[in-house]
XYZ file of C-alpha atoms in Angstrom:
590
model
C 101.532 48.424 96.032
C 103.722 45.556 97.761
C 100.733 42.922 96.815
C 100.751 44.413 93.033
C 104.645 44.842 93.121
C 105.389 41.091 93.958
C 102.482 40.124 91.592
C 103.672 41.753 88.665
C 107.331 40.714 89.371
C 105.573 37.213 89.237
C 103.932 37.599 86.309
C 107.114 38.812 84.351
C 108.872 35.393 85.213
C 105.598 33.692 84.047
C 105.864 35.499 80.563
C 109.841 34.635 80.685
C 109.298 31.095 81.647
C 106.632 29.830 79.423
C 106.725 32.790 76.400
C 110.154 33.529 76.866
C 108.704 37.128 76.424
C 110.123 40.011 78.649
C 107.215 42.664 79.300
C 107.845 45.919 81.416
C 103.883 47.006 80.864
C 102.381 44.793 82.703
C 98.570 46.066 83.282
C 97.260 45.168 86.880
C 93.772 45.773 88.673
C 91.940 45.480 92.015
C 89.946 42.311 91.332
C 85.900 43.644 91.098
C 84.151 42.803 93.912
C 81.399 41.006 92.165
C 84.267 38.405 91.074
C 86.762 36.097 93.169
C 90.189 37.336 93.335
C 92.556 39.887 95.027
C 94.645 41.285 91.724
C 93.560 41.207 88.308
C 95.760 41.260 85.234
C 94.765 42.758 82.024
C 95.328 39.811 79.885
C 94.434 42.117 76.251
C 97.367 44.140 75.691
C 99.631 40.914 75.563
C 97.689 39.047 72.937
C 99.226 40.684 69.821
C 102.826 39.986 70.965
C 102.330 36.361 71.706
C 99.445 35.454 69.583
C 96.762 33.099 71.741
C 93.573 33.814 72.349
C 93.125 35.895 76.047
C 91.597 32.664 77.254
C 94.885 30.951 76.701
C 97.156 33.292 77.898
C 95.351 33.884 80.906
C 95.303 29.753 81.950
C 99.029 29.445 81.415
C 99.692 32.168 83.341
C 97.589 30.677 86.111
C 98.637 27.304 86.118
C 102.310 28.870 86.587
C 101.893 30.967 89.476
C 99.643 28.746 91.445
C 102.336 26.028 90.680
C 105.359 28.863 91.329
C 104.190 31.523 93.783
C 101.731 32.726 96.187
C 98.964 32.819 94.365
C 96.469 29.897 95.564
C 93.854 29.760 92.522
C 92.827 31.742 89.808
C 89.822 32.343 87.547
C 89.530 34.177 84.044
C 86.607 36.245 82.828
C 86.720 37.562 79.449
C 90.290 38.385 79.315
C 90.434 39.191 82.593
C 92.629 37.013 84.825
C 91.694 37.372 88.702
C 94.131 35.866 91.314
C 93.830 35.170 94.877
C 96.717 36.092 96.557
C 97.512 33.568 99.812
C 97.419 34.730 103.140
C 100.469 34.467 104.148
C 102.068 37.071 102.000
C 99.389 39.682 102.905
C 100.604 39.056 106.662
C 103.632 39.289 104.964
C 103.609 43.152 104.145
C 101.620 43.798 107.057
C 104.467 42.888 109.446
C 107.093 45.016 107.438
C 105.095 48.108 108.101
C 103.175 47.760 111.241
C 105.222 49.489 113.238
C 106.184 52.123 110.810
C 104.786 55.866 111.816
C 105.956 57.029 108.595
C 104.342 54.518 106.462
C 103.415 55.008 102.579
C 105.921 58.025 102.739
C 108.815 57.308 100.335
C 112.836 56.996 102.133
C 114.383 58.007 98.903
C 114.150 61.588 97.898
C 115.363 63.112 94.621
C 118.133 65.503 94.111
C 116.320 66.932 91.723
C 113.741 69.571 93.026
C 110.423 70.930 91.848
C 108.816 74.246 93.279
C 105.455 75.107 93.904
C 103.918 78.438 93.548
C 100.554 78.929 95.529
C 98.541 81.707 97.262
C 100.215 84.607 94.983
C 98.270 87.467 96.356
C 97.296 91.054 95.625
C 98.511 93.455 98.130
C 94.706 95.505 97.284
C 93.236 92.821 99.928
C 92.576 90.113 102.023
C 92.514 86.155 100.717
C 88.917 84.858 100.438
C 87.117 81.674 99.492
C 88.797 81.501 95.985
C 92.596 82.211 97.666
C 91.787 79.066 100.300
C 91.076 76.709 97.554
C 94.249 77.911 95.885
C 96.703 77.274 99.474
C 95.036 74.152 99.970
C 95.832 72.839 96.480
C 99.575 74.179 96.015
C 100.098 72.866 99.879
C 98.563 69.202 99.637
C 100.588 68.709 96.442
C 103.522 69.828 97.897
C 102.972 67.859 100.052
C 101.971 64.948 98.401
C 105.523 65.413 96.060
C 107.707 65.293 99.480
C 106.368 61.770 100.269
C 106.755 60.685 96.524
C 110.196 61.076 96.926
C 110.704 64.673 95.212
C 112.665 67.808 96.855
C 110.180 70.466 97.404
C 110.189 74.261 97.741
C 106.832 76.257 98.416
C 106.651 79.675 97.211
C 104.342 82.337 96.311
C 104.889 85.282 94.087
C 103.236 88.502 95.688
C 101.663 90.938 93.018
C 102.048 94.085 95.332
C 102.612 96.302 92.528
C 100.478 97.516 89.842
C 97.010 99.702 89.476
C 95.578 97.850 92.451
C 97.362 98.554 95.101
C 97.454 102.127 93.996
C 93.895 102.275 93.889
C 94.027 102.051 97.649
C 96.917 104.224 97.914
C 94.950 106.636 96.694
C 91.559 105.997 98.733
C 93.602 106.008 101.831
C 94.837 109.140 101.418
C 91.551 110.835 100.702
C 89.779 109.469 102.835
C 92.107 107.803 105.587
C 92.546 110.371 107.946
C 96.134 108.913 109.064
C 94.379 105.995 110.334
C 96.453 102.729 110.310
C 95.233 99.067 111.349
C 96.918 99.628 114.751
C 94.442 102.999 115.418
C 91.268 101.423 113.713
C 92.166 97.533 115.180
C 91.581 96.065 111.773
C 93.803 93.412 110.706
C 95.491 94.816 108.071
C 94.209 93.425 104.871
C 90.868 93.803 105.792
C 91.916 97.669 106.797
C 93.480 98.074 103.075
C 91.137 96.065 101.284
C 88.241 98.527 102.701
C 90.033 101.719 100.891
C 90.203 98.979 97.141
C 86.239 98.963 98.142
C 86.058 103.096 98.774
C 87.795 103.878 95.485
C 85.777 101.248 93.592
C 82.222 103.291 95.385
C 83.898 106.457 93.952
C 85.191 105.775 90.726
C 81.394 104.439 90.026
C 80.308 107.708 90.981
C 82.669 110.010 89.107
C 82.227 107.697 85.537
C 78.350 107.877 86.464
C 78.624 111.886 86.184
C 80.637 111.621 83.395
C 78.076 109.833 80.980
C 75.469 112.026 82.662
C 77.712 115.087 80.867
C 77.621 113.452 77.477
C 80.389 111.096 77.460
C 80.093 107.491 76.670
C 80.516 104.652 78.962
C 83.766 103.307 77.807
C 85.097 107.077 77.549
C 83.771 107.332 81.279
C 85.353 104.339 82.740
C 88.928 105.399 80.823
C 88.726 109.026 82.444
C 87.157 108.762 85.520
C 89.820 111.147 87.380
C 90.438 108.587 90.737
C 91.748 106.433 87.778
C 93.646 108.949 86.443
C 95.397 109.856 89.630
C 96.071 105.714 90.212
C 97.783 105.431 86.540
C 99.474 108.422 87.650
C 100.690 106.974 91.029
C 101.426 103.930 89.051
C 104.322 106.019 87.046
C 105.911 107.690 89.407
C 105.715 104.315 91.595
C 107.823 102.671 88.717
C 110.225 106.042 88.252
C 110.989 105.549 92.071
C 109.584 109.029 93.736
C 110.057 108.790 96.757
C 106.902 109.771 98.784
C 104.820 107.271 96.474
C 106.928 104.388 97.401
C 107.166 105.290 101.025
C 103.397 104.707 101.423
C 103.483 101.740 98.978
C 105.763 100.486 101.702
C 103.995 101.118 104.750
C 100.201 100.083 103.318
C 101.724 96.552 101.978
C 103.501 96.493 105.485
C 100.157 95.950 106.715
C 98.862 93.726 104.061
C 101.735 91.092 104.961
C 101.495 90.773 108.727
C 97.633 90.250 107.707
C 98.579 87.618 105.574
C 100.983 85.601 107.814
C 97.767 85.328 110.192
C 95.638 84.216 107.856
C 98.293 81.383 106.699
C 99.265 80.391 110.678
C 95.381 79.671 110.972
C 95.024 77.877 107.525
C 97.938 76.314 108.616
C 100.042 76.666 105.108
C 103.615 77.915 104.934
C 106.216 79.017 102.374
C 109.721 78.230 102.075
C 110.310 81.757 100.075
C 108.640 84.704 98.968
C 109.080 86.462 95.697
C 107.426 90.348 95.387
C 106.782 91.687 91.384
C 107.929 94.843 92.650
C 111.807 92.958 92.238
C 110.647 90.203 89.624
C 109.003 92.524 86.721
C 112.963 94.401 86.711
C 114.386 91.195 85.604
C 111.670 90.694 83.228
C 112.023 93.904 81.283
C 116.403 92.383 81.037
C 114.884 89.412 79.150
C 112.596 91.382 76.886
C 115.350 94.268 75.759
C 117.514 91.142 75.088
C 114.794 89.625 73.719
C 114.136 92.354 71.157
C 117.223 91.811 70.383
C 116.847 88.331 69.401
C 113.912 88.838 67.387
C 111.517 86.834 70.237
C 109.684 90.477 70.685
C 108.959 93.429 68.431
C 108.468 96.826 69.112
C 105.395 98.471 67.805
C 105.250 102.403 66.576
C 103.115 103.510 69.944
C 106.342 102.064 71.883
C 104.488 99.014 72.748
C 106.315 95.545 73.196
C 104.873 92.433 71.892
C 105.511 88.492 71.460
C 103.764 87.656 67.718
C 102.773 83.526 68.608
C 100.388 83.534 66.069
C 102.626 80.676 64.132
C 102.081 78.802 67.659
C 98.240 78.834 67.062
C 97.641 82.037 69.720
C 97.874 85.555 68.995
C 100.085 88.752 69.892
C 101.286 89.076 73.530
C 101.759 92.662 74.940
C 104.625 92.480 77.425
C 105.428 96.141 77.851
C 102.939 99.152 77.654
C 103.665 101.968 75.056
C 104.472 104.098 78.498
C 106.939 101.805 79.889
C 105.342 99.936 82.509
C 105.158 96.558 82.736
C 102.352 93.929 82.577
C 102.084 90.508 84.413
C 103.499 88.713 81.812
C 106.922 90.911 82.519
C 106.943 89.890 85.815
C 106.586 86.284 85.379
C 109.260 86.334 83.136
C 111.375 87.616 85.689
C 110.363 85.417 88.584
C 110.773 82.321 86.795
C 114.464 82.989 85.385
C 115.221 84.614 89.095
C 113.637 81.082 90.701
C 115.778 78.920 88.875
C 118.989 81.145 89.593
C 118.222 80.808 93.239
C 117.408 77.449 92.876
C 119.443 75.315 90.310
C 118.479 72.386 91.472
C 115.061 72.904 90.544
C 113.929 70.520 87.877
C 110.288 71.889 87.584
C 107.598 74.482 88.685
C 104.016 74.006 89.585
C 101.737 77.234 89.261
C 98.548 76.839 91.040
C 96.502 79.473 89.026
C 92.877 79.479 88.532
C 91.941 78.042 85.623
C 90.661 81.609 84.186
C 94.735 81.660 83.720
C 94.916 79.125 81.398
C 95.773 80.782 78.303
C 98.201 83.196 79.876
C 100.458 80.422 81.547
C 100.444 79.240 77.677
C 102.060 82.179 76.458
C 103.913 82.733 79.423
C 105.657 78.467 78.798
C 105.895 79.231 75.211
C 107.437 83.089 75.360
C 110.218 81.031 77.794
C 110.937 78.639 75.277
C 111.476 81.066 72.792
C 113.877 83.088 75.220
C 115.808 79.490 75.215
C 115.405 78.506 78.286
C 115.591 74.438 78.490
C 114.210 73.987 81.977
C 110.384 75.749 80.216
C 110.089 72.135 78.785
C 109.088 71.460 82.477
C 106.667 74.051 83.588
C 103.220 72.933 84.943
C 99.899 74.691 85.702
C 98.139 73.356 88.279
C 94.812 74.995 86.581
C 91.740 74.500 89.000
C 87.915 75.795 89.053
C 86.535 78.577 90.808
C 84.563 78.318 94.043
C 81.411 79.265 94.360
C 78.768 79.977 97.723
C 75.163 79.513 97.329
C 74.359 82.910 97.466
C 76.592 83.444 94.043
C 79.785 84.552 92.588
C 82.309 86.740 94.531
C 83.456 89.942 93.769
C 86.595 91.738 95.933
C 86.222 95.058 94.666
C 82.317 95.235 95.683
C 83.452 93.700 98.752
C 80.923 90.720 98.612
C 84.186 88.364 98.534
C 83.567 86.143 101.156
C 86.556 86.621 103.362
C 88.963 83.670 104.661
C 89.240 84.753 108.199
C 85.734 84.967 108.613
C 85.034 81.906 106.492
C 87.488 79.568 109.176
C 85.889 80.984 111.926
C 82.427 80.106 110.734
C 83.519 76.421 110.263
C 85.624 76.740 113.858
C 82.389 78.139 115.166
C 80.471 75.108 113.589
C 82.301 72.435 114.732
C 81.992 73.416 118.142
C 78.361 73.603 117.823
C 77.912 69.805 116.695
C 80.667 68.960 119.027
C 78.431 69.886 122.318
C 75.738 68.668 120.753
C 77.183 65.437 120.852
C 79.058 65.880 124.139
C 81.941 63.786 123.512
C 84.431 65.708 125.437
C 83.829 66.026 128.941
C 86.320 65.894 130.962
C 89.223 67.889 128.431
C 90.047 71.562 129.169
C 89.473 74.676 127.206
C 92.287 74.760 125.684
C 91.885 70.654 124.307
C 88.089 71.594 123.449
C 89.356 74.465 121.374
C 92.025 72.407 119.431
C 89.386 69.710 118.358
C 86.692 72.632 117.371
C 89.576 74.175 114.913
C 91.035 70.852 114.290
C 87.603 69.676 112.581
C 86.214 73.146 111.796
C 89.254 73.630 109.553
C 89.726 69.761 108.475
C 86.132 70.339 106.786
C 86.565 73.489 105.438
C 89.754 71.542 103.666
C 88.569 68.257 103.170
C 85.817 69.700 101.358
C 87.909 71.338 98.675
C 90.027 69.014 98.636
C 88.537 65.934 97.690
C 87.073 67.809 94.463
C 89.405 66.621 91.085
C 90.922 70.265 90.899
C 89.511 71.200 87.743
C 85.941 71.202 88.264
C 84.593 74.024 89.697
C 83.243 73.979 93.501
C 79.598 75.143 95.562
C 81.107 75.186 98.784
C 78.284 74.247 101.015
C 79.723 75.317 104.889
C 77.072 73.263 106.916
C 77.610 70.372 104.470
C 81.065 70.263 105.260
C 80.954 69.565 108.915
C 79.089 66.680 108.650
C 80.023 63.639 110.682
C 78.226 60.729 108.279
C 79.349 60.584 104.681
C 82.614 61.781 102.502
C 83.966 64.336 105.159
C 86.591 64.913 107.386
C 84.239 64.798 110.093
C 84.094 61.135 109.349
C 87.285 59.871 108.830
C 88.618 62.290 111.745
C 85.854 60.402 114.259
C 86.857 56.976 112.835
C 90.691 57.921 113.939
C 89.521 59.075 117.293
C 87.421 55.914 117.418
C 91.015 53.760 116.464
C 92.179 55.784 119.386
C 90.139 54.853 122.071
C 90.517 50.947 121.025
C 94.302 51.636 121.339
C 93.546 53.634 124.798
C 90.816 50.935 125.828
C 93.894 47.710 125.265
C 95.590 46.476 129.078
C 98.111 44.043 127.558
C 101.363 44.917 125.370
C 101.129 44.322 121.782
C 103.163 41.630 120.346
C 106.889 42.653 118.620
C 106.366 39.348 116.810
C 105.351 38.544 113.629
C 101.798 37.624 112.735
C 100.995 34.321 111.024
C 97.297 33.028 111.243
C 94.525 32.903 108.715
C 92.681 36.133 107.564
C 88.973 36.626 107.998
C 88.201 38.375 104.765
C 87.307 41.904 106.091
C 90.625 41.863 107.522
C 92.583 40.635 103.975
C 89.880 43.657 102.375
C 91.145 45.933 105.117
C 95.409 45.097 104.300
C 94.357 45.204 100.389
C 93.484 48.845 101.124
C 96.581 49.763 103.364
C 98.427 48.345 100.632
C 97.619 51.066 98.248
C 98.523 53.911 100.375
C 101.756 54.619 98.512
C 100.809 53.899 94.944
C 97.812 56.405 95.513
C 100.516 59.171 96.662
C 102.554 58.551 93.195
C 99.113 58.828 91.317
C 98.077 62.129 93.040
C 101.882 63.476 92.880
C 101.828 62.304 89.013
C 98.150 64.040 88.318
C 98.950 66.759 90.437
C 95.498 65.437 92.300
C 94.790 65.403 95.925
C 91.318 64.707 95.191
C 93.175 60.960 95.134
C 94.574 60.975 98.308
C 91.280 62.278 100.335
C 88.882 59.702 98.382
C 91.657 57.204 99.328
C 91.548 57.876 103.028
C 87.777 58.118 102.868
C 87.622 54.313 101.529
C 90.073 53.244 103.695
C 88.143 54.152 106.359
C 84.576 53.135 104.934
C 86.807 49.436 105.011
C 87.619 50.048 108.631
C 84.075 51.059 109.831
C 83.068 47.580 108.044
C 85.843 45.852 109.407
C 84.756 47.428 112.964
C 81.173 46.539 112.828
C 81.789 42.785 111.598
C 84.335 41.167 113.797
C 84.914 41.634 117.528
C 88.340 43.563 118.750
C 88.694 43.764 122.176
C 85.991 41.671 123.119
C 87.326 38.834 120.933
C 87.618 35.205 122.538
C 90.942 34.464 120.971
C 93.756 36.515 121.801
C 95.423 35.793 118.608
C 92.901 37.461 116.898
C 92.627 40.231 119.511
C 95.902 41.447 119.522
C 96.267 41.249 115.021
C 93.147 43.606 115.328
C 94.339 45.427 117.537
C 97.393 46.217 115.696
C 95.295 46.132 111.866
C 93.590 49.091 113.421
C 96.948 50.592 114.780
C 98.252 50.830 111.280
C 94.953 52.203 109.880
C 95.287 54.949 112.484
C 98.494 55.453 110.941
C 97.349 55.456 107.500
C 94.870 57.882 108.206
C 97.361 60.277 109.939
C 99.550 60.365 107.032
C 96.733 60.390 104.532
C 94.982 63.644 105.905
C 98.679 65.196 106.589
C 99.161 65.383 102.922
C 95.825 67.090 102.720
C 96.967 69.544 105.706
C 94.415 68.281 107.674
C 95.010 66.710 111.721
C 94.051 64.463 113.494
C 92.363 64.585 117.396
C 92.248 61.800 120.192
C 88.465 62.532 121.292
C 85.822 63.656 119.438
């Protein structure tokens, strides 16, 4: 970026001085490698304004900044003007950041704040495959927003009301016994997730009788009478009796201290917490005032609706002829209520599965209509599902593939390989553990992560932990690897600056640093993290070139010794900050 930067601030003189034409869209390019050059300008776009052929354009433009800056030649191909960028200024940027633990992060951050919305949860059971990829995306781009420069807030709303959680309610106390988590030592999703399981194994019994006496399927399903009894549960839930909501209490009691382990080991956190069982109150305000207004109609059943057919979708229920609410109520409410706790919030992310699509597009539009200004500014962060080689999950079958078990598969993993390759004698078992979760749970998110959000995933465990090719395997080893250089040095590195000519793996390897920080405002703009990890990944393909070409410690010349040294400092660097925004560490030893 400070290469590109100074080059296009270059190039605008250049137009100025020989055009006299001021242009603010300046396209610019990493130079191909198959042609000479560092930065390549897009000479097309600027042909209609000033009316030469690209050829032209592109020569004049040349002649001027090898005559006028630090560009030392040029060539043009097709329209295409590649310039090689002296040495000197690439040493240039690489002593203003060398030292710089913080590097690519930006100093500057907004006042203006955006909040992201991730994990979101039913209280009916415990997060699985499809709930990691959904914390690992809404935490990377928070993440990745915090070191554009943006205010962040991470949030989550959690659906603990609703047919679900009854379902267990009501499983538990048939078949429960009075046994809690505590009595049974089952962590306590998994213990109330069991009971959404045993209702799901009765209710398939009870509608199977039911066609078997003459009724049809669909008839079956709707009065199966364990469903009755949840819709039941469901009403007095809402009209506040008192015994209902005492065991609501306790049985999501246990769901959230399961959660908060599950997030400590995935190693994602919140800044708040918002519960539908507050939200969807607020959201019924909006609608009575918004029946009011004309946004929602009343139907003769007692039903509420939104009518967006104009808009190009259809009719939106948003209360149920008996007065309960939907998700779409609750929504409502937790967006207004987020922005009243939060004024300064300038925009929300919802990472959703993309199976959501449609309803976050009634949900924007429905807040428009309500006149709310700030819905000009809503985002979902729509992604693909993720599926396992043995097929598609399904929680209330209980073939969900559960997260706990899934991290300490890849924990399990990594320790495995790691004694194979018995790298780390000599640490205790305490170290040893930290590196076998540090790269059994840097797979499991690099992974995901480096997948463009929207397509969908085959999550391949022993893939993952792989320490050759796109993983975090790799680019963890190539840090540790940076690591024992930096251990493996017996002089002080130099405070001075560095001025000497670059070898050209070494000018490839600062072109790469370079683009640390215009990579985070790409992935922050795209909402992408799949950006950032194929970054570091290439950054550290560069290195491992850079390693294997040109001697480091074993180098004749200490001029060149100690530059390396420090070149692979800052990768190091690079790397750590890189796989932070993922949520991924780093380890010393491998």
């Amino acid at each position: 970026m400070y290469i590109q930067k100074f080059t296009r601030d270059n190039i605008q003189n250049a137009l100025k001085e020989i055009f006299q034409f001021e242009c603010n869209n300046i396209e610019l390019q990493q130079t191909k490698k198959e042609f000479e050059g560092d930065v390549t300008l897009v000479v097309f776009p600027l042909i209609k304004e000033l009316k030469l052929s690209p050829k032209e354009i592109a020569e004049k433009i040349g002649d001027y900044l090898v005559e006028n800056s630090f560009v030392v030649s040029y060539n043009v191909v097709s329209g295409f003007l590649n310039l090689s960028i002296a040495d000197e200024h690439y040493l240039s940027f690489f002593n203003s950041v060398k030292d710089n633990l913080n590097y690519g992060f930006s100093d500057n951050i907004s006042d203006e704040a955006v909040m992201v919305e991730y994990s979101s949860p039913n209280t009916n059971k415990p997060l699985h495959l499809g709930h990691i990829r959904n914390n690992l995306l809404g935490y990377s781009i928070s993440e990745i927003y915090k070191a554009s420069g943006k205010k962040v807030y991470k949030t989550q709303i959690i659906n603990d009301r609703g047919i679900h959680i009854c379902k267990s309610m009501i499983a538990w106390l048939d078949f429960g016994n009075g046994e809690t988590p505590s009595s049974t030592n089952t962590k306590g999703d998994k213990f109330v997730g069991d009971y959404y399981i045993k209702f799901d194994e009765i209710y398939k019994k009870e509608v199977e009788q039911l066609v078997k006496s003459g009724n049809s399927e669909e008839e079956a399903k709707q009065n199966a009478p364990i469903l009755l009894r949840a819709k039941e549960m469901l009403i007095k839930w809402e009209s506040g009796d008192k015994e209902i909501v005492g065991l609501w209490k306790k049985m999501n009691g246990w769901v959230y201290g399961g959660f908060e382990e599950t997030y400590k080991n995935l190693g994602v956190d919140f800044d708040s917490y918002y519960y539908e069982s507050d939200t969807y109150l607020l959201g019924k305000e909006f609608i009575s005032s918004g029946l009011k207004s004309g946004v929602f109609y009343k139907k003769d059943d007692g039903s509420v609706w939104c009518d967006l057919t104009e808009d190009g979708l259809d009719e939106k229920i948003v209360i149920r002829a008996d007065g309960t609410a939907v998700y779409m109520t609750q929504d409502i409410g937790t967006a207004v209520q987020r922005v009243q706790d939060c004024p300064d919030i300038n925009s929300m992310v919802y990472t959703v599965g993309n199976e959501q699509d449609y309803h976050f597009k009634v949900l924007f539009l429905i807040l428009k209509k309500l006149g709310f200004s700030w819905s000009e500014n809503l985002f979902h962060l729509s992604y693909g599902m993720v599926d396992l080689p043995s097929g598609k999950m399904k929680s209330r079958e209980g073939t969900v593939v559960d997260a706990d078990d899934l991290m300490q598969e890849m924990t399990s993993t990594a320790k495995e390989i790691s004694k194979n390759l018995g790298k780390l004698d000599g640490l205790s078992e305490d170290e040893k553990n930290n590196v076998y979760k540090t790269v059994g749970i840097g797979a499991l998110k690099y992974y995901i992560l480096k997948v463009d959000p929207k397509k969908r995933i085959l999550f391949d465990p022993k893939e993952s932990v792989d320490f050759q090719g796109n993983t975090a395997s790799f680019i963890q080893y190539s840090y540790a690897r940076i690591q024992s250089i930096l251990n493996g040095i017996n002089f002080e590195l130099s405070k001075d600056k560095y001025d000497r000519k670059l070898e050209d793996k070494e000018k490839e390897l600062i072109k790469q640093i370079d683009l640390f920080h215009s990579v985070i405002i790409a992935a922050a703009s795209s909402h992408n993290p799949a950006l950032v990890a194929n970054y570091v990944y290439d950054l550290v393909k560069s290195f491992n070139s850079f390693y294997q070409s040109l001697p480091i410690l074993k180098s004749a010349f200490e001029d060149k010794k100690t530059f390396r040294v420090e070149l692979s400092k800052l990768v190091g660097i690079t790397i750590k900050n890189a796989l932070s925004l993922l949520g991924i560490g780093v380890v010393d030893r491998m």
